[in-house]
Amino acid sequence: MGDYIKENFTFPVMLICLLGIVSLIFIFPALKMIVLGAILAFIVRPVAFKLQSKLKYSSLSIILAMVIILIPLILLVGYLTYELSSVASAILSSSSAAGAKTSIISLINYLPVNTNPEAIYQQISSSFETIVSFIASYAMSFFGKFANLTLDLFILVCSVFYFVRDGDNFLAFIRSFVPKDDLGFFDDVVGSVKDVLKSIFYGHFLTAVIIGIFGCIGYSLLGYQFGIFLGVLTGILQLIPIFGPWPIYWTLFFIDIISGNYVRAIIVLFFGFFLSSIDMYIRPALSSHYADIHPLILLVGFLAGPLVYGIVGFIVGPLILGITYTVLDCYRKKYLGVE
C-alpha cells in the first residue's frame, strides 16, 4: 500500500490536486453560470456552425448565434415580468377583488362542509397577501443585487462564447489525461452525455414550447383576458413532470363554472384534455431517438435544482442528474458487463 502511494501520489500529482482545490474554491461562486454556459453552448453550437459557413469570421458567427438564441429568452423573461405585474394589478383592483371574493364564497358554498364561508375567504385572502409579499420581497432583493446579476450574466456570455469556440479543444485536453485503457469508456460517456442533452432539449423543452404555443392560441381564441400569458404558463408547467397543463385549464374550468359560463367551461376542459394527450405523442416522438431519461430523475432535478442553484437550477438540475445517471449506466455496461 505504501509503495502504491509513493508511486502514484508524486509531488506533481499533489501539486495539481492542491491547485485544483484552490481553483475550485475561487470559481465556485461562478460555477453555476459556467455550467449553464456549457449547456447553452450545446444549443448555440449548431447555429454558429451553420452561420460560419456563410461568414468569414468564426467569432462573429458565434456572437450572432448567441444573439439568435439568447434574445428570445430575455424577451420571454421580460414578457413574464410585465404580464405578472398586469395580472397582480388586475387582481388587486377593487372591482376585481370584489368579484374574486364573490366567486370564492360561491365556490365554498358548493363544498360539502359546514363552515363559515367568510372565515375561509379571510384565511385565503391572508395567505394570498403573504404569498404576494414574499414574491415582492424576493423580487426586490433579486434586483437589488444588480452588480452580482451583471457579473453573472457576463460570466454566462463569456462561458457560452468560449465553450462554443474552444469546446473541442477543451474536450481533447481532458481526454489527454485519460489512460489508454479507459479511452473507450470516456468516449462512450461523452456520446451518452450528448444524447442526454438532446433528449432533454428536444424531448422536454421543445415539447413544452409546442404545447405552450397551442395554449396561447387556444386560450386567446376562447376569449380569456390573459390568453397568451396563460399559454406561456402552460408551457412552463409542462416542463415539470408532475404538473403539465392541467393546473391552468382546471382553474379556468372552475372559474367559468362559478361565473356561469358553462359552454366555455366545457370547451376549455376538452381543450385541456387535448393538451395533456398530445404530450404522450410529441415527447416520445422527439426524445425516442436519444437517451431515455426516467421521469423521476427529471422530477428530482426540477425540484432540487432551484434549491441549490436558484432559478438556474430548473435547467441545470435535471441535466446534471441525467448526465450522472448516464455515466453510471455507461460504467455498469463497460466494466460490470450489465446490459
mmCIF file of C-alpha atoms in Angstrom:
data_model
loop_
_atom_site.group_PDB
_atom_site.id
_atom_site.type_symbol
_atom_site.label_atom_id
_atom_site.label_comp_id
_atom_site.label_asym_id
_atom_site.label_seq_id
_atom_site.Cartn_x
_atom_site.Cartn_y
_atom_site.Cartn_z
ATOM 1 C CA MET A 1 0.000 0.000 0.000
ATOM 2 C CA GLY A 2 2.823 2.352 0.891
ATOM 3 C CA ASP A 3 4.626 1.641 -2.381
ATOM 4 C CA TYR A 4 1.402 2.321 -4.295
ATOM 5 C CA ILE A 5 1.027 5.696 -2.604
ATOM 6 C CA LYS A 6 4.658 6.611 -3.271
ATOM 7 C CA GLU A 7 4.346 5.553 -6.893
ATOM 8 C CA ASN A 8 1.124 7.385 -7.688
ATOM 9 C CA PHE A 9 0.953 10.345 -5.309
ATOM 10 C CA THR A 10 4.080 12.093 -6.525
ATOM 11 C CA PHE A 11 4.852 15.758 -5.992
ATOM 12 C CA PRO A 12 3.381 16.860 -9.373
ATOM 13 C CA VAL A 13 0.149 14.971 -8.621
ATOM 14 C CA MET A 14 -0.142 16.507 -5.143
ATOM 15 C CA LEU A 15 0.597 19.976 -6.562
ATOM 16 C CA ILE A 16 -2.098 19.538 -9.219
ATOM 17 C CA CYS A 17 -4.620 18.384 -6.589
ATOM 18 C CA LEU A 18 -3.786 21.332 -4.345
ATOM 19 C CA LEU A 19 -4.087 23.865 -7.164
ATOM 20 C CA GLY A 20 -7.296 22.189 -8.351
ATOM 21 C CA ILE A 21 -8.899 22.517 -4.918
ATOM 22 C CA VAL A 22 -7.809 26.160 -4.578
ATOM 23 C CA SER A 23 -9.070 26.948 -8.088
ATOM 24 C CA LEU A 24 -12.409 25.274 -7.352
ATOM 25 C CA ILE A 25 -12.802 27.434 -4.249
ATOM 26 C CA PHE A 26 -12.233 30.556 -6.351
ATOM 27 C CA ILE A 27 -14.607 29.634 -9.177
ATOM 28 C CA PHE A 28 -17.327 28.061 -7.008
ATOM 29 C CA PRO A 29 -19.442 31.284 -6.817
ATOM 30 C CA ALA A 30 -19.470 31.414 -10.625
ATOM 31 C CA LEU A 31 -19.714 27.660 -11.158
ATOM 32 C CA LYS A 32 -23.447 27.641 -11.864
ATOM 33 C CA MET A 33 -23.021 30.215 -14.657
ATOM 34 C CA ILE A 34 -20.120 28.255 -16.132
ATOM 35 C CA VAL A 35 -22.172 25.046 -16.122
ATOM 36 C CA LEU A 36 -25.164 26.866 -17.621
ATOM 37 C CA GLY A 37 -22.847 28.372 -20.233
ATOM 38 C CA ALA A 38 -21.648 24.908 -21.229
ATOM 39 C CA ILE A 39 -25.260 23.754 -21.548
ATOM 40 C CA LEU A 40 -26.323 26.750 -23.631
ATOM 41 C CA ALA A 41 -23.210 26.328 -25.786
ATOM 42 C CA PHE A 42 -24.588 22.944 -26.803
ATOM 43 C CA ILE A 43 -27.626 24.770 -28.264
ATOM 44 C CA VAL A 44 -25.700 27.675 -29.755
ATOM 45 C CA ARG A 45 -23.025 25.481 -31.371
ATOM 46 C CA PRO A 46 -25.101 24.078 -34.303
ATOM 47 C CA VAL A 47 -26.455 27.544 -35.129
ATOM 48 C CA ALA A 48 -22.948 29.029 -35.005
ATOM 49 C CA PHE A 49 -21.580 26.358 -37.352
ATOM 50 C CA LYS A 50 -24.352 26.998 -39.872
ATOM 51 C CA LEU A 51 -23.654 30.731 -39.791
ATOM 52 C CA GLN A 52 -19.918 30.122 -40.024
ATOM 53 C CA SER A 53 -20.355 28.541 -43.448
ATOM 54 C CA LYS A 54 -21.674 31.899 -44.689
ATOM 55 C CA LEU A 55 -19.500 34.268 -42.659
ATOM 56 C CA LYS A 56 -15.750 34.745 -42.788
ATOM 57 C CA TYR A 57 -15.052 35.088 -39.085
ATOM 58 C CA SER A 58 -15.927 32.322 -36.601
ATOM 59 C CA SER A 59 -16.169 34.724 -33.638
ATOM 60 C CA LEU A 60 -18.782 36.798 -35.479
ATOM 61 C CA SER A 61 -20.859 33.707 -36.268
ATOM 62 C CA ILE A 62 -20.756 32.655 -32.602
ATOM 63 C CA ILE A 63 -21.878 36.109 -31.413
ATOM 64 C CA LEU A 64 -24.749 36.169 -33.922
ATOM 65 C CA ALA A 65 -25.802 32.661 -32.881
ATOM 66 C CA MET A 66 -25.792 33.729 -29.219
ATOM 67 C CA VAL A 67 -27.961 36.713 -30.075
ATOM 68 C CA ILE A 68 -30.389 34.498 -32.002
ATOM 69 C CA ILE A 69 -30.671 32.061 -29.081
ATOM 70 C CA LEU A 70 -30.466 34.368 -26.053
ATOM 71 C CA ILE A 71 -32.633 37.302 -27.151
ATOM 72 C CA PRO A 72 -35.863 35.220 -27.223
ATOM 73 C CA LEU A 73 -35.061 34.017 -23.684
ATOM 74 C CA ILE A 74 -34.530 37.588 -22.479
ATOM 75 C CA LEU A 75 -37.737 38.720 -24.177
ATOM 76 C CA LEU A 76 -39.616 35.825 -22.542
ATOM 77 C CA VAL A 77 -38.407 36.851 -19.065
ATOM 78 C CA GLY A 78 -39.346 40.469 -19.747
ATOM 79 C CA TYR A 79 -42.780 39.464 -21.021
ATOM 80 C CA LEU A 80 -43.452 37.266 -17.983
ATOM 81 C CA THR A 81 -42.429 40.081 -15.650
ATOM 82 C CA TYR A 82 -44.716 42.556 -17.418
ATOM 83 C CA GLU A 83 -47.692 40.186 -17.512
ATOM 84 C CA LEU A 84 -47.268 39.193 -13.869
ATOM 85 C CA SER A 85 -47.425 42.856 -12.878
ATOM 86 C CA SER A 86 -50.552 43.311 -15.021
ATOM 87 C CA VAL A 87 -52.224 40.247 -13.502
ATOM 88 C CA ALA A 88 -51.334 41.403 -9.980
ATOM 89 C CA SER A 89 -52.764 44.868 -10.701
ATOM 90 C CA ALA A 90 -55.977 43.362 -12.057
ATOM 91 C CA ILE A 91 -56.360 41.063 -9.049
ATOM 92 C CA LEU A 92 -55.639 43.787 -6.516
ATOM 93 C CA SER A 93 -58.031 46.290 -8.095
ATOM 94 C CA SER A 94 -61.181 46.940 -6.078
ATOM 95 C CA SER A 95 -63.633 45.651 -8.660
ATOM 96 C CA SER A 96 -61.607 42.507 -9.302
ATOM 97 C CA ALA A 97 -61.151 41.922 -5.591
ATOM 98 C CA ALA A 98 -64.903 42.175 -5.028
ATOM 99 C CA GLY A 99 -65.568 39.796 -7.896
ATOM 100 C CA ALA A 100 -62.925 37.373 -6.626
ATOM 101 C CA LYS A 101 -64.472 37.438 -3.150
ATOM 102 C CA THR A 102 -67.926 36.682 -4.542
ATOM 103 C CA SER A 103 -66.570 33.846 -6.705
ATOM 104 C CA ILE A 104 -64.574 32.257 -3.875
ATOM 105 C CA ILE A 105 -67.508 32.425 -1.434
ATOM 106 C CA SER A 106 -69.784 30.919 -4.089
ATOM 107 C CA LEU A 107 -67.319 28.080 -4.593
ATOM 108 C CA ILE A 108 -67.102 27.468 -0.814
ATOM 109 C CA ASN A 109 -70.882 27.223 -0.645
ATOM 110 C CA TYR A 110 -70.731 24.350 -3.134
ATOM 111 C CA LEU A 111 -68.388 22.373 -0.878
ATOM 112 C CA PRO A 112 -69.968 19.711 1.383
ATOM 113 C CA VAL A 113 -68.622 21.287 4.597
ATOM 114 C CA ASN A 114 -70.379 23.033 7.445
ATOM 115 C CA THR A 115 -68.310 26.166 7.979
ATOM 116 C CA ASN A 116 -68.366 29.928 7.635
ATOM 117 C CA PRO A 117 -67.522 30.942 4.033
ATOM 118 C CA GLU A 118 -66.459 34.421 5.172
ATOM 119 C CA ALA A 119 -63.887 32.961 7.591
ATOM 120 C CA ILE A 120 -62.442 30.689 4.899
ATOM 121 C CA TYR A 121 -62.247 33.624 2.499
ATOM 122 C CA GLN A 122 -60.344 35.666 5.100
ATOM 123 C CA GLN A 123 -57.849 32.839 5.505
ATOM 124 C CA ILE A 124 -57.411 32.531 1.728
ATOM 125 C CA SER A 125 -57.014 36.297 1.404
ATOM 126 C CA SER A 126 -54.434 36.382 4.191
ATOM 127 C CA SER A 127 -52.476 33.539 2.596
ATOM 128 C CA PHE A 128 -52.575 35.267 -0.793
ATOM 129 C CA GLU A 129 -51.274 38.527 0.711
ATOM 130 C CA THR A 130 -48.449 36.608 2.375
ATOM 131 C CA ILE A 131 -47.505 34.959 -0.919
ATOM 132 C CA VAL A 132 -47.609 38.286 -2.807
ATOM 133 C CA SER A 133 -45.497 39.920 -0.092
ATOM 134 C CA PHE A 134 -42.945 37.114 -0.297
ATOM 135 C CA ILE A 135 -42.739 37.333 -4.095
ATOM 136 C CA ALA A 136 -42.378 41.131 -3.952
ATOM 137 C CA SER A 137 -39.615 40.990 -1.338
ATOM 138 C CA TYR A 138 -37.815 38.274 -3.315
ATOM 139 C CA ALA A 139 -38.059 40.348 -6.500
ATOM 140 C CA MET A 140 -36.727 43.435 -4.700
ATOM 141 C CA SER A 141 -33.785 41.530 -3.262
ATOM 142 C CA PHE A 142 -33.146 39.944 -6.675
ATOM 143 C CA PHE A 143 -32.991 43.260 -8.489
ATOM 144 C CA GLY A 144 -31.175 44.791 -5.517
ATOM 145 C CA LYS A 145 -28.220 42.544 -6.311
ATOM 146 C CA PHE A 146 -27.805 44.191 -9.694
ATOM 147 C CA ALA A 147 -23.997 44.169 -9.559
ATOM 148 C CA ASN A 148 -23.887 40.429 -8.890
ATOM 149 C CA LEU A 149 -26.508 39.822 -11.571
ATOM 150 C CA THR A 150 -24.474 41.782 -14.112
ATOM 151 C CA LEU A 151 -21.330 39.812 -13.237
ATOM 152 C CA ASP A 152 -23.211 36.504 -13.548
ATOM 153 C CA LEU A 153 -24.559 37.480 -16.970
ATOM 154 C CA PHE A 154 -21.063 38.499 -18.095
ATOM 155 C CA ILE A 155 -19.627 35.151 -16.960
ATOM 156 C CA LEU A 156 -22.510 33.341 -18.680
ATOM 157 C CA VAL A 157 -21.975 35.126 -22.007
ATOM 158 C CA CYS A 158 -18.217 34.545 -21.897
ATOM 159 C CA SER A 159 -18.709 30.876 -20.985
ATOM 160 C CA VAL A 160 -21.101 30.299 -23.873
ATOM 161 C CA PHE A 161 -18.755 32.015 -26.330
ATOM 162 C CA TYR A 162 -15.616 30.130 -25.345
ATOM 163 C CA PHE A 163 -17.329 26.759 -24.970
ATOM 164 C CA VAL A 164 -18.713 27.112 -28.491
ATOM 165 C CA ARG A 165 -15.385 28.240 -29.926
ATOM 166 C CA ASP A 166 -13.000 26.007 -27.976
ATOM 167 C CA GLY A 167 -15.230 23.182 -26.799
ATOM 168 C CA ASP A 168 -13.445 20.579 -28.928
ATOM 169 C CA ASN A 169 -10.041 21.693 -27.632
ATOM 170 C CA PHE A 170 -11.310 21.580 -24.045
ATOM 171 C CA LEU A 171 -12.641 18.055 -24.564
ATOM 172 C CA ALA A 172 -9.371 16.950 -26.185
ATOM 173 C CA PHE A 173 -7.428 18.438 -23.254
ATOM 174 C CA ILE A 174 -9.447 16.367 -20.772
ATOM 175 C CA ARG A 175 -9.154 13.290 -22.986
ATOM 176 C CA SER A 176 -5.358 13.556 -22.947
ATOM 177 C CA PHE A 177 -5.365 12.753 -19.212
ATOM 178 C CA VAL A 178 -7.465 9.594 -19.620
ATOM 179 C CA PRO A 179 -5.495 6.309 -19.568
ATOM 180 C CA LYS A 180 -5.488 4.450 -22.870
ATOM 181 C CA ASP A 181 -7.407 1.534 -21.405
ATOM 182 C CA ASP A 182 -10.261 3.875 -20.416
ATOM 183 C CA LEU A 183 -10.498 5.920 -23.619
ATOM 184 C CA GLY A 184 -13.367 3.773 -24.864
ATOM 185 C CA PHE A 185 -15.319 4.414 -21.674
ATOM 186 C CA PHE A 186 -14.579 8.139 -21.891
ATOM 187 C CA ASP A 187 -15.801 8.328 -25.494
ATOM 188 C CA ASP A 188 -18.954 6.376 -24.574
ATOM 189 C CA VAL A 189 -19.636 8.802 -21.721
ATOM 190 C CA VAL A 190 -19.178 11.833 -23.971
ATOM 191 C CA GLY A 191 -21.538 10.367 -26.563
ATOM 192 C CA SER A 192 -24.103 9.490 -23.901
ATOM 193 C CA VAL A 193 -23.923 12.966 -22.384
ATOM 194 C CA LYS A 194 -24.670 14.453 -25.797
ATOM 195 C CA ASP A 195 -27.652 12.104 -26.106
ATOM 196 C CA VAL A 196 -28.924 13.205 -22.680
ATOM 197 C CA LEU A 197 -28.690 16.862 -23.674
ATOM 198 C CA LYS A 198 -30.505 16.185 -26.935
ATOM 199 C CA SER A 199 -33.162 14.107 -25.190
ATOM 200 C CA ILE A 200 -33.901 16.766 -22.592
ATOM 201 C CA PHE A 201 -33.869 19.683 -25.012
ATOM 202 C CA TYR A 202 -35.746 18.033 -27.857
ATOM 203 C CA GLY A 203 -37.956 15.749 -25.799
ATOM 204 C CA HIS A 204 -38.862 18.109 -22.959
ATOM 205 C CA PHE A 205 -38.079 21.750 -23.695
ATOM 206 C CA LEU A 206 -39.264 21.586 -27.305
ATOM 207 C CA THR A 207 -42.390 19.706 -26.199
ATOM 208 C CA ALA A 208 -43.077 22.470 -23.678
ATOM 209 C CA VAL A 209 -42.651 25.106 -26.405
ATOM 210 C CA ILE A 210 -45.088 23.323 -28.745
ATOM 211 C CA ILE A 211 -47.732 22.843 -26.043
ATOM 212 C CA GLY A 212 -47.218 26.440 -24.883
ATOM 213 C CA ILE A 213 -47.896 27.682 -28.413
ATOM 214 C CA PHE A 214 -51.052 25.561 -28.614
ATOM 215 C CA GLY A 215 -52.084 27.002 -25.245
ATOM 216 C CA CYS A 216 -51.536 30.603 -26.357
ATOM 217 C CA ILE A 217 -53.664 30.079 -29.465
ATOM 218 C CA GLY A 218 -56.419 28.134 -27.704
ATOM 219 C CA TYR A 219 -56.828 30.387 -24.649
ATOM 220 C CA SER A 220 -56.794 33.502 -26.831
ATOM 221 C CA LEU A 221 -59.448 32.093 -29.172
ATOM 222 C CA LEU A 222 -61.607 31.215 -26.155
ATOM 223 C CA GLY A 223 -61.532 34.861 -25.121
ATOM 224 C CA TYR A 224 -59.543 34.774 -21.894
ATOM 225 C CA GLN A 225 -58.099 38.129 -20.868
ATOM 226 C CA PHE A 226 -54.522 36.899 -20.484
ATOM 227 C CA GLY A 227 -54.633 34.168 -23.132
ATOM 228 C CA ILE A 228 -51.015 34.427 -24.271
ATOM 229 C CA PHE A 229 -49.764 34.633 -20.694
ATOM 230 C CA LEU A 230 -51.791 31.549 -19.770
ATOM 231 C CA GLY A 231 -50.289 29.714 -22.732
ATOM 232 C CA VAL A 232 -46.762 30.640 -21.644
ATOM 233 C CA LEU A 233 -47.510 29.402 -18.125
ATOM 234 C CA THR A 234 -48.845 26.184 -19.642
ATOM 235 C CA GLY A 235 -45.551 25.666 -21.478
ATOM 236 C CA ILE A 236 -43.537 26.336 -18.318
ATOM 237 C CA LEU A 237 -45.644 23.925 -16.253
ATOM 238 C CA GLN A 238 -45.202 21.328 -18.986
ATOM 239 C CA LEU A 239 -41.501 21.197 -18.081
ATOM 240 C CA ILE A 240 -42.351 19.883 -14.606
ATOM 241 C CA PRO A 241 -43.159 16.150 -14.861
ATOM 242 C CA ILE A 242 -45.898 16.007 -12.196
ATOM 243 C CA PHE A 243 -47.698 19.102 -13.465
ATOM 244 C CA GLY A 244 -48.179 19.707 -17.143
ATOM 245 C CA PRO A 245 -51.012 21.910 -18.430
ATOM 246 C CA TRP A 246 -53.764 20.650 -16.100
ATOM 247 C CA PRO A 247 -53.456 23.312 -13.318
ATOM 248 C CA ILE A 248 -54.224 26.032 -15.882
ATOM 249 C CA TYR A 249 -57.210 24.531 -17.664
ATOM 250 C CA TRP A 250 -58.806 23.123 -14.500
ATOM 251 C CA THR A 251 -58.545 26.543 -12.840
ATOM 252 C CA LEU A 252 -60.158 28.171 -15.875
ATOM 253 C CA PHE A 253 -62.848 25.476 -15.866
ATOM 254 C CA PHE A 254 -63.847 26.187 -12.249
ATOM 255 C CA ILE A 255 -63.740 29.947 -12.805
ATOM 256 C CA ASP A 256 -66.107 29.608 -15.776
ATOM 257 C CA ILE A 257 -68.413 27.292 -13.827
ATOM 258 C CA ILE A 258 -68.630 29.775 -10.944
ATOM 259 C CA SER A 259 -69.224 32.705 -13.297
ATOM 260 C CA GLY A 260 -71.929 30.781 -15.172
ATOM 261 C CA ASN A 261 -70.079 30.445 -18.479
ATOM 262 C CA TYR A 262 -70.823 26.735 -18.794
ATOM 263 C CA VAL A 263 -70.215 26.443 -22.541
ATOM 264 C CA ARG A 264 -66.689 27.849 -22.346
ATOM 265 C CA ALA A 265 -66.018 25.754 -19.256
ATOM 266 C CA ILE A 266 -66.753 22.551 -21.179
ATOM 267 C CA ILE A 267 -64.729 23.727 -24.179
ATOM 268 C CA VAL A 268 -61.658 24.674 -22.119
ATOM 269 C CA LEU A 269 -61.843 21.322 -20.319
ATOM 270 C CA PHE A 270 -61.788 19.409 -23.610
ATOM 271 C CA PHE A 271 -59.048 21.688 -24.874
ATOM 272 C CA GLY A 272 -57.024 20.922 -21.732
ATOM 273 C CA PHE A 273 -57.506 17.185 -22.266
ATOM 274 C CA PHE A 274 -56.216 17.716 -25.801
ATOM 275 C CA LEU A 275 -53.077 19.458 -24.488
ATOM 276 C CA SER A 276 -52.455 16.677 -21.981
ATOM 277 C CA SER A 277 -52.967 13.933 -24.545
ATOM 278 C CA ILE A 278 -50.714 15.310 -27.285
ATOM 279 C CA ASP A 279 -47.822 15.280 -24.810
ATOM 280 C CA MET A 280 -47.944 11.465 -24.936
ATOM 281 C CA TYR A 281 -47.283 11.631 -28.686
ATOM 282 C CA ILE A 282 -44.958 14.632 -29.052
ATOM 283 C CA ARG A 283 -42.496 13.814 -26.256
ATOM 284 C CA PRO A 284 -41.743 10.185 -27.296
ATOM 285 C CA ALA A 285 -41.534 11.202 -30.956
ATOM 286 C CA LEU A 286 -38.905 13.850 -30.177
ATOM 287 C CA SER A 287 -36.863 12.070 -27.488
ATOM 288 C CA SER A 288 -37.074 8.417 -28.534
ATOM 289 C CA HIS A 289 -34.078 8.818 -30.856
ATOM 290 C CA TYR A 290 -31.850 9.830 -27.936
ATOM 291 C CA ALA A 291 -31.462 8.865 -24.270
ATOM 292 C CA ASP A 292 -34.461 7.576 -22.347
ATOM 293 C CA ILE A 293 -34.479 9.513 -19.057
ATOM 294 C CA HIS A 294 -36.736 8.249 -16.267
ATOM 295 C CA PRO A 295 -39.325 10.883 -15.212
ATOM 296 C CA LEU A 296 -38.276 10.577 -11.545
ATOM 297 C CA ILE A 297 -34.784 11.824 -12.419
ATOM 298 C CA LEU A 298 -36.243 14.890 -14.117
ATOM 299 C CA LEU A 299 -38.689 15.445 -11.270
ATOM 300 C CA VAL A 300 -35.948 15.434 -8.621
ATOM 301 C CA GLY A 301 -33.803 17.673 -10.824
ATOM 302 C CA PHE A 302 -36.562 20.222 -11.326
ATOM 303 C CA LEU A 303 -37.473 20.300 -7.638
ATOM 304 C CA ALA A 304 -33.991 20.151 -6.085
ATOM 305 C CA GLY A 305 -32.141 22.194 -8.707
ATOM 306 C CA PRO A 306 -33.614 25.590 -7.716
ATOM 307 C CA LEU A 307 -32.815 24.905 -4.041
ATOM 308 C CA VAL A 308 -29.110 24.659 -4.917
ATOM 309 C CA TYR A 309 -28.661 26.982 -7.909
ATOM 310 C CA GLY A 310 -31.695 29.277 -7.733
ATOM 311 C CA ILE A 311 -33.743 29.807 -10.881
ATOM 312 C CA VAL A 312 -30.860 28.448 -12.976
ATOM 313 C CA GLY A 313 -31.447 25.103 -11.254
ATOM 314 C CA PHE A 314 -34.568 24.483 -13.350
ATOM 315 C CA ILE A 315 -32.185 23.853 -16.253
ATOM 316 C CA VAL A 316 -29.007 22.689 -14.518
ATOM 317 C CA GLY A 317 -30.702 20.312 -12.035
ATOM 318 C CA PRO A 318 -32.304 17.787 -14.410
ATOM 319 C CA LEU A 319 -29.331 17.938 -16.763
ATOM 320 C CA ILE A 320 -26.766 17.142 -14.065
ATOM 321 C CA LEU A 321 -28.845 14.270 -12.698
ATOM 322 C CA GLY A 322 -29.487 12.969 -16.209
ATOM 323 C CA ILE A 323 -25.778 13.074 -17.033
ATOM 324 C CA THR A 324 -24.902 11.370 -13.735
ATOM 325 C CA TYR A 325 -27.348 8.572 -14.498
ATOM 326 C CA THR A 326 -25.834 8.171 -17.964
ATOM 327 C CA VAL A 327 -22.270 7.968 -16.629
ATOM 328 C CA LEU A 328 -23.320 5.269 -14.138
ATOM 329 C CA ASP A 329 -25.117 3.408 -16.920
ATOM 330 C CA CYS A 330 -22.004 3.519 -19.116
ATOM 331 C CA TYR A 331 -19.852 2.290 -16.218
ATOM 332 C CA ARG A 332 -22.018 -0.722 -15.474
ATOM 333 C CA LYS A 333 -22.138 -1.673 -19.136
ATOM 334 C CA LYS A 334 -18.407 -1.199 -19.718
ATOM 335 C CA TYR A 335 -16.874 -2.589 -16.524
ATOM 336 C CA LEU A 336 -19.592 -4.707 -14.912
ATOM 337 C CA GLY A 337 -20.924 -6.302 -18.076
ATOM 338 C CA VAL A 338 -24.522 -5.459 -17.221
ATOM 339 C CA GLU A 339 -26.845 -4.760 -20.151
#
